Amino acid sequence: MLFSILLLGGFIATQAAGYDYLVLEKTDGTTLSLTATGLTITFSDGNLVASDGTNIALTSLTKMYFSDTSGIRQMTVKGAQGALQAFTVSGRQMGTFANLDEATGALPKGIYVIKDSTGNTHKITVR
């Protein structure tokens, strides 16, 4: 039994090599991407505790896997019409802007959903 656990642990560590992110999928459908480089995970009192400070109840997790990307693609808002509204991924409105350059210049670093006057939406990353 102990040998099987050690073998499985070695297999999982080997599988992580070459991947940039550990993606945690939660029961509410949201995902959280953690940088895999230097990441240490422990389990305590029914929680997953990551070395970056992430602490998630195991009962709220449905899936955990390694990925080359964080799952967020950089998109450009081409052909956006009218004023752009910027929202955080949690839905909080961050402001209304005349164009994408104005929005990215004014918003703090993070991931946003941009909505134009026609209702088209795009995810962007401000770095």
Short mmCIF file of C-alpha atoms in Angstrom, two decimals:
data_model
loop_
_atom_site.label_atom_id
_atom_site.label_comp_id
_atom_site.label_asym_id
_atom_site.label_seq_id
_atom_site.Cartn_x
_atom_site.Cartn_y
_atom_site.Cartn_z
CA MET A 1 0.00 0.00 0.00
CA LEU A 2 2.79 2.43 0.94
CA PHE A 3 4.65 1.57 -2.25
CA SER A 4 1.53 2.38 -4.32
CA ILE A 5 1.16 5.77 -2.63
CA LEU A 6 4.83 6.61 -3.25
CA LEU A 7 4.54 5.50 -6.87
CA LEU A 8 1.42 7.62 -7.38
CA GLY A 9 3.12 10.64 -5.74
CA GLY A 10 6.10 10.29 -8.09
CA PHE A 11 3.78 9.99 -11.07
CA ILE A 12 1.90 13.16 -10.12
CA ALA A 13 5.14 15.10 -9.60
CA THR A 14 6.36 13.89 -13.00
CA GLN A 15 3.11 14.95 -14.65
CA ALA A 16 3.50 18.50 -13.26
CA ALA A 17 6.86 18.98 -14.97
CA GLY A 18 6.55 21.35 -17.89
CA TYR A 19 3.20 22.83 -16.92
CA ASP A 20 2.88 26.46 -15.88
CA TYR A 21 -0.38 26.38 -13.92
CA LEU A 22 -2.38 24.23 -11.54
CA VAL A 23 -6.06 24.85 -12.27
CA LEU A 24 -8.63 24.28 -9.53
CA GLU A 25 -12.23 23.89 -10.66
CA LYS A 26 -14.84 24.63 -8.00
CA THR A 27 -18.39 23.32 -7.55
CA ASP A 28 -19.84 26.74 -8.47
CA GLY A 29 -18.19 26.51 -11.91
CA THR A 30 -15.40 29.01 -11.26
CA THR A 31 -11.77 28.17 -11.85
CA LEU A 32 -8.66 29.37 -10.10
CA SER A 33 -5.23 29.14 -11.74
CA LEU A 34 -2.15 28.94 -9.52
CA THR A 35 1.38 29.33 -10.86
CA ALA A 36 2.87 25.84 -10.61
CA THR A 37 6.50 26.94 -10.39
CA GLY A 38 7.57 26.61 -6.77
CA LEU A 39 4.03 25.81 -5.63
CA THR A 40 3.62 23.60 -2.58
CA ILE A 41 0.26 22.15 -1.61
CA THR A 42 -0.71 20.69 1.75
CA PHE A 43 -4.02 19.48 3.12
CA SER A 44 -5.17 20.56 6.55
CA ASP A 45 -8.55 20.30 8.31
CA GLY A 46 -10.38 19.51 5.05
CA ASN A 47 -8.75 22.38 3.15
CA LEU A 48 -6.26 22.61 0.31
CA VAL A 49 -3.57 25.07 1.41
CA ALA A 50 -1.18 26.39 -1.24
CA SER A 51 2.14 28.11 -0.58
CA ASP A 52 0.82 31.27 -2.30
CA GLY A 53 -1.78 31.71 0.45
CA THR A 54 -4.71 30.08 -1.35
CA ASN A 55 -6.94 28.15 1.07
CA ILE A 56 -9.93 26.26 -0.38
CA ALA A 57 -12.30 23.76 1.26
CA LEU A 58 -11.91 20.36 -0.40
CA THR A 59 -15.69 19.99 -0.51
CA SER A 60 -15.86 22.97 -2.90
CA LEU A 61 -13.45 21.41 -5.44
CA THR A 62 -14.61 19.30 -8.37
CA LYS A 63 -11.43 19.03 -10.41
CA MET A 64 -7.73 19.84 -10.22
CA TYR A 65 -5.38 19.62 -13.23
CA PHE A 66 -2.18 21.04 -14.70
CA SER A 67 -2.27 23.34 -17.73
CA ASP A 68 0.10 25.22 -20.02
CA THR A 69 -2.08 28.31 -19.79
CA SER A 70 -4.06 30.02 -17.07
CA GLY A 71 -7.23 29.54 -19.12
CA ILE A 72 -7.46 33.24 -19.85
CA ARG A 73 -6.65 34.38 -23.35
CA GLN A 74 -5.59 37.91 -24.16
CA MET A 75 -8.24 39.35 -26.43
CA THR A 76 -8.41 42.62 -28.26
CA VAL A 77 -11.59 44.62 -28.55
CA LYS A 78 -11.68 45.44 -32.26
CA GLY A 79 -14.66 47.19 -33.72
CA ALA A 80 -16.12 48.06 -30.34
CA GLN A 81 -18.86 50.60 -30.72
CA GLY A 82 -19.63 53.45 -28.36
CA ALA A 83 -18.45 53.71 -24.79
CA LEU A 84 -16.88 50.67 -23.14
CA GLN A 85 -17.90 49.52 -19.67
CA ALA A 86 -15.31 47.63 -17.64
CA PHE A 87 -16.26 45.02 -15.03
CA THR A 88 -14.17 42.85 -12.73
CA VAL A 89 -14.59 39.09 -13.10
CA SER A 90 -16.76 39.21 -9.97
CA GLY A 91 -19.13 41.65 -11.71
CA ARG A 92 -18.22 44.97 -10.09
CA GLN A 93 -18.33 47.87 -12.57
CA MET A 94 -15.02 49.70 -12.75
CA GLY A 95 -16.05 52.54 -15.03
CA THR A 96 -17.07 53.68 -18.50
CA PHE A 97 -14.38 54.59 -21.03
CA ALA A 98 -14.32 56.12 -24.52
CA ASN A 99 -12.03 53.39 -25.92
CA LEU A 100 -9.86 50.43 -24.98
CA ASP A 101 -6.68 52.49 -24.62
CA GLU A 102 -8.38 54.76 -22.11
CA ALA A 103 -9.70 51.76 -20.19
CA THR A 104 -6.36 49.92 -20.01
CA GLY A 105 -4.61 53.13 -18.99
CA ALA A 106 -7.01 53.78 -16.12
CA LEU A 107 -7.64 50.28 -14.77
CA PRO A 108 -5.32 48.65 -12.22
CA LYS A 109 -3.61 45.37 -13.11
CA GLY A 110 -6.08 42.53 -13.39
CA ILE A 111 -8.59 40.70 -15.53
CA TYR A 112 -11.69 42.50 -16.78
CA VAL A 113 -14.77 41.98 -18.89
CA ILE A 114 -15.26 44.81 -21.37
CA LYS A 115 -18.76 45.47 -22.75
CA ASP A 116 -19.45 47.84 -25.64
CA SER A 117 -22.67 49.71 -26.44
CA THR A 118 -23.88 46.88 -28.71
CA GLY A 119 -23.59 44.34 -25.88
CA ASN A 120 -20.49 42.51 -27.17
CA THR A 121 -18.17 41.41 -24.37
CA HIS A 122 -14.48 40.49 -24.25
CA LYS A 123 -12.08 39.44 -21.51
CA ILE A 124 -8.91 41.48 -21.27
CA THR A 125 -5.86 41.46 -19.05
CA VAL A 126 -4.32 44.72 -17.88
CA ARG A 127 -0.66 44.19 -17.04
#
